Short mmCIF file of C-alpha atoms and ligand atoms in Angstrom, two decimals:
data_model
loop_
_atom_site.label_atom_id
_atom_site.label_comp_id
_atom_site.label_asym_id
_atom_site.label_seq_id
_atom_site.Cartn_x
_atom_site.Cartn_y
_atom_site.Cartn_z
CA MET A 1 184.51 123.93 167.72
CA ASP A 2 188.24 123.91 167.11
CA HIS A 3 188.86 125.36 170.59
CA VAL A 4 187.57 122.05 172.06
CA ASP A 5 190.05 119.16 171.91
CA SER A 6 188.08 116.12 172.98
CA LEU A 7 186.05 114.27 175.58
CA VAL A 8 188.41 112.28 177.83
CA CYS A 9 187.32 109.45 180.14
CA THR A 10 188.25 110.24 183.76
CA LEU A 11 188.72 106.50 184.43
CA CYS A 12 190.67 105.09 181.46
CA GLY A 13 191.75 108.14 179.47
CA ALA A 14 189.98 107.05 176.25
CA GLU A 15 189.21 110.01 173.97
CA TYR A 16 185.99 110.78 172.11
CA ASP A 17 184.93 113.25 169.46
CA PRO A 18 183.14 116.24 171.03
CA ASP A 19 180.83 116.45 168.00
CA GLN A 20 179.29 113.10 168.87
CA VAL A 21 176.34 112.60 171.25
CA ILE A 22 177.90 110.52 174.00
CA TYR A 23 177.34 110.52 177.76
CA THR A 24 179.79 108.21 179.52
CA CYS A 25 182.73 106.04 178.41
CA PRO A 26 181.39 102.72 177.08
CA ASN A 27 184.48 100.86 178.36
CA HIS A 28 183.02 100.55 181.85
CA PRO A 29 179.68 98.72 181.81
CA GLY A 30 177.84 99.31 185.07
CA VAL A 31 180.42 101.86 186.20
CA LYS A 32 180.31 105.51 185.32
CA GLY A 33 183.22 106.54 183.12
CA ILE A 34 182.60 110.28 183.41
CA LEU A 35 183.89 112.30 180.44
CA GLU A 36 185.81 115.53 180.82
CA VAL A 37 185.81 118.22 178.10
CA THR A 38 189.36 119.35 177.29
CA TYR A 39 190.25 122.58 175.50
CA ASP A 40 192.98 124.05 173.36
CA TYR A 41 193.65 127.05 175.60
CA ASP A 42 195.73 128.92 173.02
CA ARG A 43 192.67 128.93 170.78
CA VAL A 44 190.37 129.79 173.71
CA LEU A 45 192.55 132.79 174.61
CA ASP A 46 192.70 133.90 170.97
CA ARG A 47 188.93 134.04 170.97
CA PHE A 48 188.57 135.75 174.36
CA ASP A 49 188.87 139.51 174.11
CA GLU A 50 186.49 140.66 176.86
CA PRO A 51 187.74 143.17 179.45
CA LEU A 52 187.79 141.76 183.00
CA ASP A 53 186.18 144.88 184.40
CA GLY A 54 183.41 143.30 186.45
CA ALA A 55 180.70 144.20 183.94
CA ILE A 56 179.08 140.83 183.24
CA GLY A 57 175.88 140.95 181.21
CA SER A 58 175.44 137.17 181.21
CA GLN A 59 177.57 134.02 181.24
CA TRP A 60 177.92 134.35 177.47
CA LYS A 61 180.67 136.86 178.13
CA TYR A 62 182.77 133.68 178.48
CA ARG A 63 181.52 132.08 175.28
CA ALA A 64 185.15 131.58 174.19
CA PHE A 65 185.45 129.04 177.04
CA LEU A 66 182.21 127.21 176.34
CA PRO A 67 182.02 124.00 174.26
CA VAL A 68 179.52 125.28 171.73
CA ASP A 69 179.80 125.76 168.01
CA ASP A 70 180.36 129.34 166.81
CA ASP A 71 177.47 129.07 164.36
CA VAL A 72 174.84 128.05 166.90
CA GLU A 73 172.49 130.60 168.41
CA PRO A 74 172.58 130.02 172.20
CA VAL A 75 169.44 129.06 174.11
CA THR A 76 169.51 131.75 176.77
CA LEU A 77 167.40 133.65 179.27
CA GLY A 78 170.27 135.90 180.32
CA GLU A 79 171.70 133.48 182.92
CA GLY A 80 174.82 134.33 184.89
CA GLY A 81 176.15 137.81 185.58
CA THR A 82 174.86 137.53 189.14
CA PRO A 83 176.02 140.03 191.76
CA LEU A 84 178.80 139.57 194.29
CA LEU A 85 177.53 141.37 197.38
CA GLU A 86 179.49 142.57 200.39
CA ALA A 87 177.96 140.92 203.46
CA PRO A 88 179.22 142.90 206.46
CA ARG A 89 176.48 142.01 208.94
CA LEU A 90 176.63 138.29 208.29
CA GLY A 91 180.43 138.55 208.16
CA ALA A 92 180.49 140.13 211.63
CA GLU A 93 178.29 137.33 212.92
CA LEU A 94 180.73 134.70 211.63
CA ASP A 95 183.89 136.75 212.23
CA VAL A 96 185.08 136.67 208.60
CA ASP A 97 185.41 139.13 205.75
CA LEU A 98 182.40 137.96 203.78
CA ARG A 99 180.94 138.34 200.31
CA VAL A 100 177.93 136.51 198.86
CA LYS A 101 177.53 135.46 195.23
CA ASP A 102 173.76 135.39 194.78
CA ASP A 103 173.07 132.82 192.08
CA GLY A 104 169.47 132.51 193.18
CA ARG A 105 168.96 135.48 190.83
CA ASN A 106 169.29 133.32 187.74
CA PRO A 107 166.28 133.14 185.37
CA THR A 108 164.62 130.11 186.99
CA GLY A 109 166.09 130.85 190.41
CA VAL A 110 169.06 128.53 190.42
CA LEU A 111 172.75 128.26 189.47
CA LYS A 112 171.85 125.22 187.33
CA ASP A 113 170.55 127.62 184.66
CA ARG A 114 174.16 128.12 183.61
CA ALA A 115 174.44 124.41 182.81
CA THR A 116 170.99 124.09 181.28
CA ALA A 117 171.74 126.82 178.76
CA ILE A 118 174.77 124.87 177.56
CA SER A 119 172.93 121.53 177.43
CA LEU A 120 170.15 122.97 175.30
CA THR A 121 172.50 124.87 173.05
CA LYS A 122 174.21 121.49 172.48
CA ALA A 123 170.85 119.81 171.83
CA ARG A 124 170.14 122.51 169.23
CA GLU A 125 173.56 121.92 167.67
CA PHE A 126 172.91 118.15 167.55
CA GLY A 127 169.47 118.75 166.02
CA LEU A 128 167.59 116.98 168.84
CA ASP A 129 164.21 118.25 169.96
CA VAL A 130 163.13 116.09 172.90
CA VAL A 131 165.02 116.65 176.16
CA THR A 132 164.82 115.02 179.56
CA CYS A 133 166.33 114.84 183.02
CA ALA A 134 165.76 113.47 186.50
CA SER A 135 165.66 116.02 189.25
CA THR A 136 164.65 116.76 192.81
CA GLY A 137 163.16 119.94 191.40
CA ASN A 138 165.58 122.66 190.35
CA ALA A 139 167.13 120.96 187.32
CA ALA A 140 163.64 120.03 186.15
CA ALA A 141 162.34 123.58 186.46
CA SER A 142 165.47 124.94 184.83
CA LEU A 143 165.32 122.51 181.92
CA ALA A 144 161.62 123.22 181.46
CA GLY A 145 162.15 126.98 181.36
CA PHE A 146 164.97 126.86 178.87
CA SER A 147 163.09 124.25 176.81
CA ALA A 148 160.19 126.64 176.49
CA ARG A 149 162.63 129.36 175.50
CA GLY A 150 164.29 127.20 172.83
CA GLY A 151 161.18 125.37 171.59
CA PHE A 152 162.06 121.88 172.87
CA ASP A 153 159.76 119.12 174.11
CA CYS A 154 160.64 118.58 177.77
CA ARG A 155 159.89 115.35 179.69
CA LEU A 156 160.87 115.27 183.34
CA PHE A 157 161.32 112.51 185.91
CA VAL A 158 160.73 113.87 189.39
CA PRO A 159 160.82 111.89 192.66
CA GLY A 160 157.63 111.83 194.73
CA ASP A 161 158.95 113.99 197.58
CA ALA A 162 160.00 117.10 195.60
CA PRO A 163 158.65 120.41 197.05
CA GLU A 164 155.39 121.53 195.45
CA GLY A 165 156.70 124.94 194.38
CA LYS A 166 159.37 123.25 192.35
CA LEU A 167 156.77 121.20 190.45
CA ALA A 168 154.49 124.15 189.77
CA GLN A 169 157.26 125.93 187.90
CA PRO A 170 157.98 123.29 185.18
CA LEU A 171 154.23 122.80 184.73
CA VAL A 172 153.84 126.49 183.94
CA TYR A 173 156.75 126.18 181.52
CA GLY A 174 154.72 123.53 179.73
CA ALA A 175 156.83 120.45 180.47
CA ASP A 176 155.55 116.90 180.92
CA VAL A 177 156.21 116.29 184.61
CA LEU A 178 156.31 112.60 185.50
CA GLY A 179 156.18 112.11 189.27
CA VAL A 180 158.08 108.89 189.90
CA ARG A 181 156.87 106.91 192.91
CA GLY A 182 160.37 106.42 194.29
CA SER A 183 163.59 108.16 195.29
CA TYR A 184 165.71 110.60 193.27
CA ASP A 185 168.14 107.78 192.58
CA GLU A 186 165.36 105.63 191.11
CA ALA A 187 164.05 108.53 189.02
CA TYR A 188 167.59 109.05 187.77
CA ASP A 189 168.04 105.41 186.73
CA LEU A 190 164.72 105.54 184.88
CA SER A 191 165.72 108.69 182.97
CA MET A 192 168.93 106.99 181.88
CA ALA A 193 167.04 103.90 180.67
CA VAL A 194 164.70 106.15 178.71
CA THR A 195 167.59 108.04 177.14
CA GLU A 196 169.08 104.78 175.93
CA ARG A 197 165.81 103.50 174.49
CA PHE A 198 164.39 106.68 172.89
CA GLY A 199 167.45 108.84 172.21
CA TRP A 200 166.06 111.92 173.97
CA TYR A 201 168.76 114.40 174.94
CA ASN A 202 169.64 113.98 178.61
CA ARG A 203 170.71 116.91 180.76
CA ASN A 204 171.46 114.81 183.83
CA ALA A 205 174.25 116.09 186.01
CA ALA A 206 177.57 114.37 185.57
CA VAL A 207 176.66 112.06 182.67
CA ASN A 208 176.12 114.90 180.22
CA PRO A 209 179.73 116.01 179.69
CA PHE A 210 178.68 119.46 178.46
CA GLN A 211 176.25 120.59 181.14
CA VAL A 212 178.90 120.83 183.87
CA GLU A 213 180.96 123.06 181.56
CA GLY A 214 178.30 125.73 182.00
CA LYS A 215 178.85 125.68 185.76
CA ARG A 216 182.43 126.82 185.12
CA THR A 217 181.10 130.28 184.40
CA VAL A 218 180.32 130.81 188.10
CA GLY A 219 184.05 130.27 188.64
CA HIS A 220 184.93 132.63 185.78
CA GLU A 221 182.66 135.28 187.26
CA LEU A 222 184.02 134.80 190.78
CA ALA A 223 187.56 135.13 189.44
CA GLU A 224 186.67 138.30 187.57
CA GLN A 225 184.67 139.81 190.44
CA THR A 226 187.30 139.05 193.13
CA ARG A 227 190.32 139.78 190.96
CA GLU A 228 191.53 142.63 193.20
CA GLU A 229 191.02 140.58 196.34
CA ILE A 230 190.97 136.83 195.82
CA PRO A 231 189.23 135.22 198.81
CA ASP A 232 190.87 132.59 201.02
CA TRP A 233 187.78 130.40 200.67
CA VAL A 234 184.84 129.86 198.32
CA VAL A 235 181.98 127.86 199.85
CA PHE A 236 179.58 125.67 197.82
CA SER A 237 176.98 123.11 198.82
CA MET A 238 177.42 119.67 197.24
CA GLY A 239 174.78 117.25 195.93
CA ASP A 240 176.05 115.40 192.88
CA GLY A 241 179.23 117.48 193.12
CA CYS A 242 179.06 119.14 189.67
CA THR A 243 178.64 122.66 190.98
CA ILE A 244 181.75 122.77 193.12
CA ALA A 245 183.69 120.91 190.41
CA GLY A 246 182.59 123.37 187.73
CA GLY A 247 183.16 126.42 189.91
CA TRP A 248 186.66 125.22 190.75
CA LYS A 249 187.51 124.38 187.13
CA GLY A 250 186.45 127.87 186.00
CA PHE A 251 188.45 129.68 188.65
CA ARG A 252 191.49 127.46 188.12
CA GLU A 253 191.41 128.04 184.35
CA PHE A 254 191.58 131.80 184.90
CA ALA A 255 194.55 131.35 187.24
CA ASP A 256 196.27 128.93 184.83
CA LEU A 257 195.88 131.51 182.05
CA ASP A 258 197.25 134.28 184.31
CA LEU A 259 193.99 136.20 184.15
CA VAL A 260 194.04 136.17 187.98
CA GLU A 261 196.93 135.73 190.37
CA GLU A 262 195.82 132.87 192.59
CA THR A 263 193.01 130.49 193.47
CA PRO A 264 190.91 130.20 196.63
CA ARG A 265 190.43 127.04 198.68
CA MET A 266 187.12 125.29 198.17
CA LEU A 267 184.92 124.46 201.15
CA GLY A 268 182.27 121.88 200.23
CA VAL A 269 179.19 121.55 202.42
CA GLN A 270 176.89 118.54 202.66
CA ALA A 271 173.97 117.64 204.89
CA GLU A 272 174.50 115.03 207.61
CA GLY A 273 171.72 113.02 205.93
CA ALA A 274 173.42 113.02 202.49
CA SER A 275 177.14 112.91 203.11
CA ALA A 276 178.61 110.67 200.39
CA ILE A 277 181.13 113.16 198.96
CA HIS A 278 182.29 114.20 202.43
CA ASP A 279 182.66 110.52 203.33
CA ALA A 280 184.64 109.76 200.18
CA PHE A 281 186.89 112.79 200.74
CA HIS A 282 187.63 111.68 204.30
CA ASP A 283 187.98 107.99 203.34
CA HIS A 284 184.99 106.81 205.33
CA ASP A 285 183.64 103.86 203.37
CA ASP A 286 180.51 103.35 205.48
CA ALA A 287 178.38 105.75 203.43
CA ASP A 288 174.82 104.46 203.26
CA GLU A 289 172.95 105.35 200.11
CA VAL A 290 169.74 106.64 201.62
CA ALA A 291 169.61 110.42 201.50
CA ASP A 292 167.43 112.35 203.92
CA THR A 293 167.64 116.11 204.47
CA VAL A 294 165.49 119.25 204.38
CA ALA A 295 167.94 120.57 201.76
CA ASP A 296 166.23 118.66 198.92
CA SER A 297 168.56 119.97 196.20
CA ILE A 298 171.53 118.25 197.82
CA SER A 299 169.63 115.18 199.00
CA VAL A 300 171.65 112.76 196.89
CA GLY A 301 172.50 109.25 198.05
CA ARG A 302 174.82 108.26 195.23
CA PRO A 303 176.53 111.38 193.85
CA ARG A 304 177.36 111.10 190.15
CA ASN A 305 180.33 113.42 190.33
CA ALA A 306 182.05 112.58 193.61
CA VAL A 307 185.39 112.07 191.84
CA LYS A 308 185.42 115.54 190.27
CA ALA A 309 184.17 117.12 193.51
CA CYS A 310 186.89 115.43 195.57
CA SER A 311 189.53 116.58 193.04
CA ALA A 312 188.26 120.15 193.39
CA LEU A 313 188.61 119.93 197.17
CA GLU A 314 192.03 118.32 196.92
CA GLU A 315 193.56 120.49 194.18
CA SER A 316 192.42 123.68 195.90
CA GLY A 317 193.73 122.66 199.32
CA GLY A 318 190.12 122.66 200.48
CA GLU A 319 187.93 120.86 202.99
CA SER A 320 184.45 119.47 203.36
CA ILE A 321 182.05 119.69 206.27
CA LEU A 322 178.62 118.37 207.32
CA VAL A 323 175.68 120.33 208.70
CA SER A 324 172.43 119.24 210.34
CA ASP A 325 168.97 120.22 209.09
CA GLU A 326 168.50 122.54 212.08
CA GLU A 327 171.75 124.29 211.23
CA VAL A 328 170.65 124.68 207.59
CA LEU A 329 167.30 126.21 208.57
CA ALA A 330 168.99 128.50 211.10
CA ALA A 331 171.39 129.61 208.35
CA GLU A 332 168.51 130.29 205.97
CA SER A 333 166.97 132.67 208.49
CA LEU A 334 170.34 134.21 209.48
CA LEU A 335 171.19 134.96 205.82
CA GLY A 336 167.75 136.45 205.25
CA ARG A 337 167.71 138.70 208.30
CA THR A 338 171.32 139.90 208.13
CA GLU A 339 171.66 140.49 204.38
CA GLY A 340 168.23 140.38 202.76
CA ILE A 341 169.08 137.31 200.71
CA TYR A 342 166.35 134.68 200.49
CA ALA A 343 167.83 131.24 199.86
CA GLU A 344 166.39 127.74 199.73
CA PRO A 345 167.90 125.30 202.25
CA ALA A 346 170.61 124.02 199.85
CA GLY A 347 171.42 127.65 199.01
CA ALA A 348 171.84 128.53 202.69
CA ALA A 349 173.77 125.36 203.59
CA PRO A 350 177.12 127.05 202.78
CA VAL A 351 176.40 129.64 205.48
CA ALA A 352 175.79 126.81 207.97
CA GLY A 353 178.96 125.09 206.76
CA LEU A 354 180.99 128.27 207.12
CA ARG A 355 179.83 128.66 210.73
CA LYS A 356 180.80 125.03 211.44
CA ALA A 357 184.16 125.46 209.71
CA ARG A 358 184.86 128.53 211.85
CA GLU A 359 184.07 126.55 214.99
CA ALA A 360 186.30 123.69 213.82
CA GLY A 361 189.16 126.10 213.11
CA ILE A 362 189.21 125.20 209.40
CA VAL A 363 188.33 128.78 208.46
CA GLU A 364 190.09 131.30 210.67
CA ALA A 365 188.87 134.58 212.13
CA GLY A 366 189.32 137.38 209.61
CA ASP A 367 189.66 135.07 206.59
CA SER A 368 188.22 136.39 203.36
CA VAL A 369 185.31 134.18 202.29
CA VAL A 370 182.81 134.04 199.41
CA VAL A 371 179.64 132.06 199.99
CA VAL A 372 177.78 130.96 196.86
CA VAL A 373 174.00 130.96 197.27
CA THR A 374 172.92 128.45 194.64
CA GLY A 375 169.14 128.81 194.76
CA THR A 376 166.33 131.18 195.74
CA GLY A 377 164.00 130.54 198.68
CA LEU A 378 160.89 131.50 196.75
CA LYS A 379 160.16 127.96 195.53
CA ASP A 380 160.25 126.18 198.87
CA THR A 381 157.89 128.05 201.13
CA ARG A 382 157.37 125.12 203.47
CA SER A 383 161.05 125.03 204.51
CA ALA A 384 161.13 128.80 204.65
CA MET A 385 158.24 128.83 207.13
CA ARG A 386 160.16 126.36 209.29
CA ALA A 387 163.23 128.62 209.13
CA GLY A 388 161.51 131.98 209.50
CA GLY A 389 159.25 131.58 212.52
CA GLU A 390 155.64 132.64 212.96
CA VAL A 391 153.34 135.45 211.93
CA THR A 392 152.17 137.53 214.92
CA ALA A 393 148.36 137.73 214.86
CA ILE A 394 146.76 141.00 215.97
CA ASP A 395 143.31 142.56 215.83
CA PRO A 396 142.72 145.46 213.41
CA ALA A 397 143.07 147.80 216.41
CA ILE A 398 145.70 150.41 217.21
CA ASP A 399 145.89 149.11 220.78
CA ASP A 400 147.43 145.86 219.61
CA VAL A 401 150.19 147.83 217.87
CA VAL A 402 150.75 149.99 220.95
CA GLU A 403 150.97 146.87 223.06
CA ARG A 404 153.74 145.53 220.86
CA TYR A 405 155.84 148.65 220.27
CA GLY A 406 154.81 151.03 223.06
CA ASP A 407 152.98 154.31 222.39
CA ALA A 408 154.14 157.22 220.25
CA ASP A 409 156.05 159.90 222.23
C1 PLP B 1 171.69 121.22 192.38
C2 PLP B 1 171.88 122.16 193.49
C3 PLP B 1 173.01 122.11 194.32
C4 PLP B 1 174.08 121.07 194.20
O1 PLP B 1 174.72 120.98 192.97
P1 PLP B 1 175.45 119.63 192.56
O2 PLP B 1 176.02 119.93 191.24
O3 PLP B 1 174.41 118.56 192.55
O4 PLP B 1 176.48 119.36 193.62
C5 PLP B 1 173.11 123.05 195.32
N1 PLP B 1 172.16 123.98 195.52
C6 PLP B 1 171.07 124.06 194.74
C7 PLP B 1 170.07 125.13 195.02
C8 PLP B 1 170.90 123.16 193.70
O5 PLP B 1 169.78 123.24 192.95
ZN1 ZN B 2 186.85 104.95 180.04
#
């Protein structure tokens, strides 16, 4: 891995060997000294000889940028390479020039697959065969799917209130699913304690320095796909904050290396009931730690990556905004009926945030915007039913159809 320099602590600057299994900087007991992977970009560029022609088979097109050993066979289900769709009807509704990056089309239905593939490829490189994480659902399902693919033992800590569809999926993938009677934050603390005691490989967002590196590929892809017309804004939802941080880092790298001409501003969207990153970005220090929102994937009380997320917003000249649960559900149905894209609540939250940002004058009429849909709606049918309205019951009689649509001419 001579294209990877080191792991650097974001708090004290201490450096660690990237070939060592380490999660956070040990110089800060009780505090999270998040580690950042740094690269030798001359070496990265030497290794990168792919044409930026928009043909993206999977995220492994950007292998030169990924912190994995050349000799290791990746654990992959073909993640990444998701489409960037023009969204004229939704764009007209919101009065912007809109495109949608549909990352719900990843193998387990979520952008997190990009990160999971890297985590498990690292686990393979380190020779570890038991893996774990804490998750409100999507990370668990993703880790379980890729574990099955790579032949790992997968043990998951899931909070009691995760949607049923998201638990069915890891069970089918053959994982041990441990339903923790408690919150996501409690499940998370337990998974960390377990990692320390048993040495299982931990995919948890933020503390695993490699997993977030996989999320950069959504930024690489966005840069490549929008190269001819870089948007004014890219909109992400924020839970722990890794996704927006990774997406920004990927896009920025391509601009730094002159592969694209400029960078977009990042718009980060959180739910009113889980607003810690927004609060930190706007210097409100009254953030309570209890998260409560229909958008379960971003229902995080204590985000593990608020620092990196705030840097992404700041460096890009971006903004953050809050949306209510009603606005999220309305956005889920608006996205579905205008563009045929079925998102889970956290995947539709950026659409709600964009509408709010238009109303607040943050995003202006006619701006060019890319919304990133992070997860499919297929796993969370209960929320979808709340968003989508009701079935119309009729008798098996032609008269009932005539009554609804009028008779044939
Ligand atoms: C995890 C997740 C997010 C948020 O990502 P973070 O890295 O936690 O900010 C957003 N949407 C979906 C669908 C997710 O699963
Ligand atoms: Zn440190």
